[in-house]
Short mmCIF file of N, CA and C in Angstrom, two decimals:
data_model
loop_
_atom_site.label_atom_id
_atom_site.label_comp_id
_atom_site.label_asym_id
_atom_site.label_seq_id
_atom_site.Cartn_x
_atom_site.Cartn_y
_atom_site.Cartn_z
N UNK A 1 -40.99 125.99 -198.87
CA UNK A 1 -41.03 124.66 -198.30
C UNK A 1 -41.86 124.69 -197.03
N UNK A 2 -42.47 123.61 -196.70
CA UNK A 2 -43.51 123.65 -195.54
C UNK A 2 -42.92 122.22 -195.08
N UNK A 3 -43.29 122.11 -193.82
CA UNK A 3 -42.96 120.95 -192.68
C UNK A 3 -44.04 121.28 -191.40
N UNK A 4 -44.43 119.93 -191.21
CA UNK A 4 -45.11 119.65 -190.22
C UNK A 4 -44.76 118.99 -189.07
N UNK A 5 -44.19 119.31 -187.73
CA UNK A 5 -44.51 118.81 -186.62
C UNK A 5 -45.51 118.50 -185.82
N UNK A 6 -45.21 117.42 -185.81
CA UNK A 6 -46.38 116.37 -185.25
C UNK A 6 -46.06 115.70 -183.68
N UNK A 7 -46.46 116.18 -182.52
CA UNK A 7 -46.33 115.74 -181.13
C UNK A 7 -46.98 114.60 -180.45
N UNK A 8 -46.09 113.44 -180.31
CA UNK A 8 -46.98 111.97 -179.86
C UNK A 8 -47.36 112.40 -178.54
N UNK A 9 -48.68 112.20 -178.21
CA UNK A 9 -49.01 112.48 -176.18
C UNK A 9 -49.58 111.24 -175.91
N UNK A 10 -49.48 110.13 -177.31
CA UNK A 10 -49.97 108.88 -176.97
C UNK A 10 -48.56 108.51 -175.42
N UNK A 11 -49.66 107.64 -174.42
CA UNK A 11 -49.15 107.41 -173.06
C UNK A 11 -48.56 105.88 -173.43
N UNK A 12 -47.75 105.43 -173.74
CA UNK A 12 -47.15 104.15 -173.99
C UNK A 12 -45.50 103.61 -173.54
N UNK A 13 -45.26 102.53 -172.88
CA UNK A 13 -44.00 101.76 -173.36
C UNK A 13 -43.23 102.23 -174.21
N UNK A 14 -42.21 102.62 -174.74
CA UNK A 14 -41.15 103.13 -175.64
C UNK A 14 -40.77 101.52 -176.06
N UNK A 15 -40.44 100.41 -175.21
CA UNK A 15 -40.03 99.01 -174.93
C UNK A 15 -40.76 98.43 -173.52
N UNK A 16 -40.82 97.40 -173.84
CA UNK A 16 -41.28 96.72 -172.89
C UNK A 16 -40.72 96.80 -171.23
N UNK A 17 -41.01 96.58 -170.26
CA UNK A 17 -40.37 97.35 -169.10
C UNK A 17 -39.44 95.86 -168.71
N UNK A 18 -38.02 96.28 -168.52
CA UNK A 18 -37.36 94.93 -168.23
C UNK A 18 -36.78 94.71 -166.58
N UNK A 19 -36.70 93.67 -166.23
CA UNK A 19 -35.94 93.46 -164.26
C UNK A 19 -34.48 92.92 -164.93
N UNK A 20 -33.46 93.91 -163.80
CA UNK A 20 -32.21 93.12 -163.90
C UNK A 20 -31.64 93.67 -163.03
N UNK A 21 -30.84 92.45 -162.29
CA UNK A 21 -30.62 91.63 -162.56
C UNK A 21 -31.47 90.06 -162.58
N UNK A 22 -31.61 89.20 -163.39
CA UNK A 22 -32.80 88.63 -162.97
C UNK A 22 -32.32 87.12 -163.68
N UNK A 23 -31.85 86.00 -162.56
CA UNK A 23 -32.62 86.33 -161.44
C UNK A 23 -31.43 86.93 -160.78
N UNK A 24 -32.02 86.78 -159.34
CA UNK A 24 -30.81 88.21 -158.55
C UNK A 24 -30.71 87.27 -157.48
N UNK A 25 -30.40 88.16 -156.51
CA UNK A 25 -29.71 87.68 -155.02
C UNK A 25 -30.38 87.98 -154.19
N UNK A 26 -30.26 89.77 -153.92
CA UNK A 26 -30.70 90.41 -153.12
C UNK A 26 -31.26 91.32 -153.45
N UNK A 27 -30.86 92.25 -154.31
CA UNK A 27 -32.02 93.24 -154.94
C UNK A 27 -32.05 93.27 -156.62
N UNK A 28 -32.97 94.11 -157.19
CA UNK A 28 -33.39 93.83 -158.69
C UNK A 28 -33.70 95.36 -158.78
N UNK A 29 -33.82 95.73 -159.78
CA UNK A 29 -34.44 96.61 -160.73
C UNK A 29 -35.72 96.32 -161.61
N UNK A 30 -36.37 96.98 -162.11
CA UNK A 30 -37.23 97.20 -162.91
C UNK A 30 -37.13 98.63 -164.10
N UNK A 31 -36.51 98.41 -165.44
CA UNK A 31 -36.38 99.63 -166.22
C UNK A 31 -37.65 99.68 -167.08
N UNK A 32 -37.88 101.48 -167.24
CA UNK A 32 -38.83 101.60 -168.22
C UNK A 32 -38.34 102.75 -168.60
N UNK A 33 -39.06 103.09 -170.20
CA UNK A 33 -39.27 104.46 -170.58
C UNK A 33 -40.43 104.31 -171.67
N UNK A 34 -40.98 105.39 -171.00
CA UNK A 34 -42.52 106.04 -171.62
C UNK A 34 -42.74 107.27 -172.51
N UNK A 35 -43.66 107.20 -173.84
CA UNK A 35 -44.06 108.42 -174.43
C UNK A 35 -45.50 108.88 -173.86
N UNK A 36 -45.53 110.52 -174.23
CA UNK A 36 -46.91 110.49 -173.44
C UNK A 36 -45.88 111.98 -172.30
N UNK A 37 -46.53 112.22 -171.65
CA UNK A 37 -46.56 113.43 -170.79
C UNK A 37 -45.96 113.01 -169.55
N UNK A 38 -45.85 113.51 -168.24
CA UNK A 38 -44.97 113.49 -167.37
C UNK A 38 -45.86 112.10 -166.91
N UNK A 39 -45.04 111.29 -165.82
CA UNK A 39 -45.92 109.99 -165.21
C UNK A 39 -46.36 110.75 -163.85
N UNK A 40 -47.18 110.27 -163.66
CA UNK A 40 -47.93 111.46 -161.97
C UNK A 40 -47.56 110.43 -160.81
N UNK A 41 -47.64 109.29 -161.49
CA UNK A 41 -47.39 107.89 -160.38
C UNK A 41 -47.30 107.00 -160.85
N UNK A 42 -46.13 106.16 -160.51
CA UNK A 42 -45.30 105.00 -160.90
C UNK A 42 -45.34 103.77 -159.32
N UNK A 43 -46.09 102.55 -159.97
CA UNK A 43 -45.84 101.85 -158.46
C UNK A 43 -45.41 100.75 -158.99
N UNK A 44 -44.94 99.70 -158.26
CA UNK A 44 -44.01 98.46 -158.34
C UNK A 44 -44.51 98.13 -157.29
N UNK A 45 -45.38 96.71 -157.61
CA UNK A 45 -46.05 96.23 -156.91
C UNK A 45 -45.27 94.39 -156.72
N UNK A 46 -45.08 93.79 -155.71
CA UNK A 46 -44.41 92.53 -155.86
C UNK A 46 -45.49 91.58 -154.90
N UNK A 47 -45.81 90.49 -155.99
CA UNK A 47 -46.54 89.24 -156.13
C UNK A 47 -46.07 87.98 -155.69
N UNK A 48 -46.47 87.36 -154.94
CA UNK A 48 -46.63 85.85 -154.72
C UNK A 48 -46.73 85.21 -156.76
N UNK A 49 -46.50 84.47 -156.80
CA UNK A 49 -47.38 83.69 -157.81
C UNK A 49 -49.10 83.22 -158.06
N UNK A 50 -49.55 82.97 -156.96
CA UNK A 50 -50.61 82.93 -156.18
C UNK A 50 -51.39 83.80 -156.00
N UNK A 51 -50.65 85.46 -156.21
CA UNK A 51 -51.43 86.44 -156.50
C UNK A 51 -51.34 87.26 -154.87
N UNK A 52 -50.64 86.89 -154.18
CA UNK A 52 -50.69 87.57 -153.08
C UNK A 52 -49.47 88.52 -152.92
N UNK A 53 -49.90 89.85 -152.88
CA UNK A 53 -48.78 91.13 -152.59
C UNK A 53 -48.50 90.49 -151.32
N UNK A 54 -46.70 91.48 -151.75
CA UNK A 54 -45.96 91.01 -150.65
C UNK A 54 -44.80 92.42 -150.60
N UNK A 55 -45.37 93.60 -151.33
CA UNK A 55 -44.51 94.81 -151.12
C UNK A 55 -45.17 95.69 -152.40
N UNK A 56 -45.36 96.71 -152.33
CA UNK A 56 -45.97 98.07 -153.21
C UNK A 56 -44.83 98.94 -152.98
N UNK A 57 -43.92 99.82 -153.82
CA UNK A 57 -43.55 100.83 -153.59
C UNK A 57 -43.61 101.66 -154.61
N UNK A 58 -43.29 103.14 -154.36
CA UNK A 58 -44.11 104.20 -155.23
C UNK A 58 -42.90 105.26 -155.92
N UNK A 59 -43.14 105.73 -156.86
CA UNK A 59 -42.26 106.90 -157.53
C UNK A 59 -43.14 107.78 -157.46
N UNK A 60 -43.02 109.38 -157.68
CA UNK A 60 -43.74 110.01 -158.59
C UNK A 60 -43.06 111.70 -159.54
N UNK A 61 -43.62 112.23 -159.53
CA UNK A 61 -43.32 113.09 -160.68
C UNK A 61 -41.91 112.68 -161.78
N UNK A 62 -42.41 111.92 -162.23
CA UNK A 62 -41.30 111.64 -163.03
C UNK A 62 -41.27 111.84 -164.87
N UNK A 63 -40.19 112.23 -165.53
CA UNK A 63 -40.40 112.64 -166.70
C UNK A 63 -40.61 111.34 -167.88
N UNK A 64 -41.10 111.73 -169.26
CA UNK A 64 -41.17 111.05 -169.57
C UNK A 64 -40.56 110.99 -170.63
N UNK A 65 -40.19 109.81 -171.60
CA UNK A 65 -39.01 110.03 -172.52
C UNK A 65 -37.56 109.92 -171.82
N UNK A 66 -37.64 109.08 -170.78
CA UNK A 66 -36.39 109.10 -170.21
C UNK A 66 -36.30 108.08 -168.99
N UNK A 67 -35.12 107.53 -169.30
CA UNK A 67 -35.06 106.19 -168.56
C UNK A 67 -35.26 106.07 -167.53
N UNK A 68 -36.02 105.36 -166.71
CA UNK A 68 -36.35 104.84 -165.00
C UNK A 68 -35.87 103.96 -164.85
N UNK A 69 -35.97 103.20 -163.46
CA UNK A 69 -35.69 102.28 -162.51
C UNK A 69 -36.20 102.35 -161.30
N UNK A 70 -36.89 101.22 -160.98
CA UNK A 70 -37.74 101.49 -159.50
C UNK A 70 -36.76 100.04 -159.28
N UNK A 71 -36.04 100.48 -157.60
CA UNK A 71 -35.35 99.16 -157.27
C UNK A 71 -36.26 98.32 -156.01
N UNK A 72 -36.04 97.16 -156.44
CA UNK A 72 -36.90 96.36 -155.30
C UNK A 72 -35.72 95.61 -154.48
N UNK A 73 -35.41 95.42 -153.08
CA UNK A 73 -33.90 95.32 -152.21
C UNK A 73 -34.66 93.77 -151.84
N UNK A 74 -35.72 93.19 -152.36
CA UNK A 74 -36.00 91.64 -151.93
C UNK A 74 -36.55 91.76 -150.89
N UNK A 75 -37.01 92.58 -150.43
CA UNK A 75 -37.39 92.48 -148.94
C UNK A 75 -39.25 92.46 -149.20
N UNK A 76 -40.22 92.15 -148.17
CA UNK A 76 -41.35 92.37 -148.14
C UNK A 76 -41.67 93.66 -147.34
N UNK A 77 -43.08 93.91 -147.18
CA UNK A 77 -43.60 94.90 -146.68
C UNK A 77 -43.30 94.90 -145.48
N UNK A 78 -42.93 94.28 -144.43
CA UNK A 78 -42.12 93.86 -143.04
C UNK A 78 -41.07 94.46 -142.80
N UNK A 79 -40.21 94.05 -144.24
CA UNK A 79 -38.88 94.05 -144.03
C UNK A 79 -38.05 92.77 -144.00
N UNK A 80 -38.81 91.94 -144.14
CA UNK A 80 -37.73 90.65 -144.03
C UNK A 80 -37.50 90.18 -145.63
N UNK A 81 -36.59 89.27 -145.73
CA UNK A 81 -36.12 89.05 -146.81
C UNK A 81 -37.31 87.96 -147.26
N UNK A 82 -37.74 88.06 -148.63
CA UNK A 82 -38.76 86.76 -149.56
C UNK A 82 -37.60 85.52 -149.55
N UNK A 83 -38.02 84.27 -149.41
CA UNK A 83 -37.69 83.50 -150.21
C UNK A 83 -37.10 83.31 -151.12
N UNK A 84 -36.31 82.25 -151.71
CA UNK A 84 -35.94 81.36 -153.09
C UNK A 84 -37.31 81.34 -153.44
N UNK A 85 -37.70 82.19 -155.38
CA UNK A 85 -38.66 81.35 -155.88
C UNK A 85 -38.78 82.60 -156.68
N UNK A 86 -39.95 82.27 -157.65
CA UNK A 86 -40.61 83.18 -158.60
C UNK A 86 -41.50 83.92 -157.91
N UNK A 87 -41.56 85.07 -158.33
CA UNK A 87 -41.86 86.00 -158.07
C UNK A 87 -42.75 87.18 -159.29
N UNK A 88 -43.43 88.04 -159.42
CA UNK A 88 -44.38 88.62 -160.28
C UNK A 88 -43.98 90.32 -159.96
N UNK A 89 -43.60 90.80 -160.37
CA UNK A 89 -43.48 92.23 -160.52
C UNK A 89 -44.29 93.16 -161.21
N UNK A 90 -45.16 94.22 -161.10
CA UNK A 90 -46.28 94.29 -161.79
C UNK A 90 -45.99 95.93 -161.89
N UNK A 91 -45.55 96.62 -162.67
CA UNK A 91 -45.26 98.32 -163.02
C UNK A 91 -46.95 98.83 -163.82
N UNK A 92 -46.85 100.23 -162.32
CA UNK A 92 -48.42 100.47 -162.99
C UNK A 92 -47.97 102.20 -163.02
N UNK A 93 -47.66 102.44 -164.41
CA UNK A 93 -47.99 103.97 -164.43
C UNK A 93 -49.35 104.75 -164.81
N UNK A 94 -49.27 105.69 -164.28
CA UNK A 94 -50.47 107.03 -164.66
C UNK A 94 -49.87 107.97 -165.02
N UNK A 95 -50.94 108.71 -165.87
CA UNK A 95 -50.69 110.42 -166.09
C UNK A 95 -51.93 110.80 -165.95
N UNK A 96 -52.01 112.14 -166.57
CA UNK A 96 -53.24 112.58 -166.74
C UNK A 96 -54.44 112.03 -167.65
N UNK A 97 -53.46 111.62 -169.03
CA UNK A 97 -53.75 111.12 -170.11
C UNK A 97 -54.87 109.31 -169.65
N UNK A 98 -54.19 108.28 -168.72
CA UNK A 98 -54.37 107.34 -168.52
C UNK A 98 -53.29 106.45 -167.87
N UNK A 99 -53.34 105.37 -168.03
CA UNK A 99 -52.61 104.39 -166.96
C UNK A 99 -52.31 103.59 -168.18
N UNK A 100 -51.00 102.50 -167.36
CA UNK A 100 -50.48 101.60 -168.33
C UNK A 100 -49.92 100.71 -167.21
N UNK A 101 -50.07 99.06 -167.48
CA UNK A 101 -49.43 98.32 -166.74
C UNK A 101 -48.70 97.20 -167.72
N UNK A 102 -47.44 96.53 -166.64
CA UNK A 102 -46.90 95.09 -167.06
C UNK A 102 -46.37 94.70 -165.79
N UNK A 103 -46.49 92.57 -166.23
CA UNK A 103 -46.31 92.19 -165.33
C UNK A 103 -44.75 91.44 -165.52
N UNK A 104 -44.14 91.55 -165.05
CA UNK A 104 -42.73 90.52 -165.20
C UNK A 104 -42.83 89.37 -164.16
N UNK A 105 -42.20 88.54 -164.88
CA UNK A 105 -41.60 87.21 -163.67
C UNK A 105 -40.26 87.49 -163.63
N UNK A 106 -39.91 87.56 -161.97
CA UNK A 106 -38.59 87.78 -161.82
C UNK A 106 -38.38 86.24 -160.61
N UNK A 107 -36.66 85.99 -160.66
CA UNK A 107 -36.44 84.92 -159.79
C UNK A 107 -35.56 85.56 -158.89
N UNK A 108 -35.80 85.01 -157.89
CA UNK A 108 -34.53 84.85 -156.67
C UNK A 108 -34.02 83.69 -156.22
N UNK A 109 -32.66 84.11 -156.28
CA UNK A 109 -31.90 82.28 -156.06
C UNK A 109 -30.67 83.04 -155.20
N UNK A 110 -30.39 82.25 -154.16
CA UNK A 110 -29.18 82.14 -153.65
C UNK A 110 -27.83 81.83 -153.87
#
């Protein structure tokens, strides 16, 4: 009998990357899991609607095939708390292999 193993290093989404609680209060999440090789850098980038950043924060060496969460606490690059409103969350991983992004709409309500 013969069998073949076959190793995916395709760099992809496993599922789509989801925010929760959403909408939230005060802070949120962002989950993912990726096939493909270790991620070298993971950023979570948070958007105006309008297109204007209003906070970047970073992961890195992280494995792959296994669940993440990058938490965002509502705050901007300052430190002060955003607004009531929609909001754009934008997950950008790399490896060696290549990069992969998505953008979510997340809300904040009081």
């Amino acid at each position: 009998a013969a069998f073949v193993i076959r190793s995916d290093r395709v760099f992809k989404f496993l599922d789509p990357p989801a925010a929760f609680p959403n909408p939230f209060v005060d802070r949120t999440a962002v989950a993912f899991k990726t096939t493909g090789g270790p991620i070298r850098s993971a950023k979570l980038g948070v958007y105006t609607v309008t297109g204007r950043k209003l906070r970047e924060l970073h992961e890195q060496g992280l494995s792959s095939n296994v669940q993440h969460h990058i938490e965002w606490d509502g705050r901007d690059q300052g430190g002060l708390p955003v607004a009531n409103g929609t909001y754009l969350l934008r997950v950008f991983l790399e490896t060696e292999g290549g990069s992969i992004s998505e953008t979510l709409p997340i809300v904040k309500a009081r």
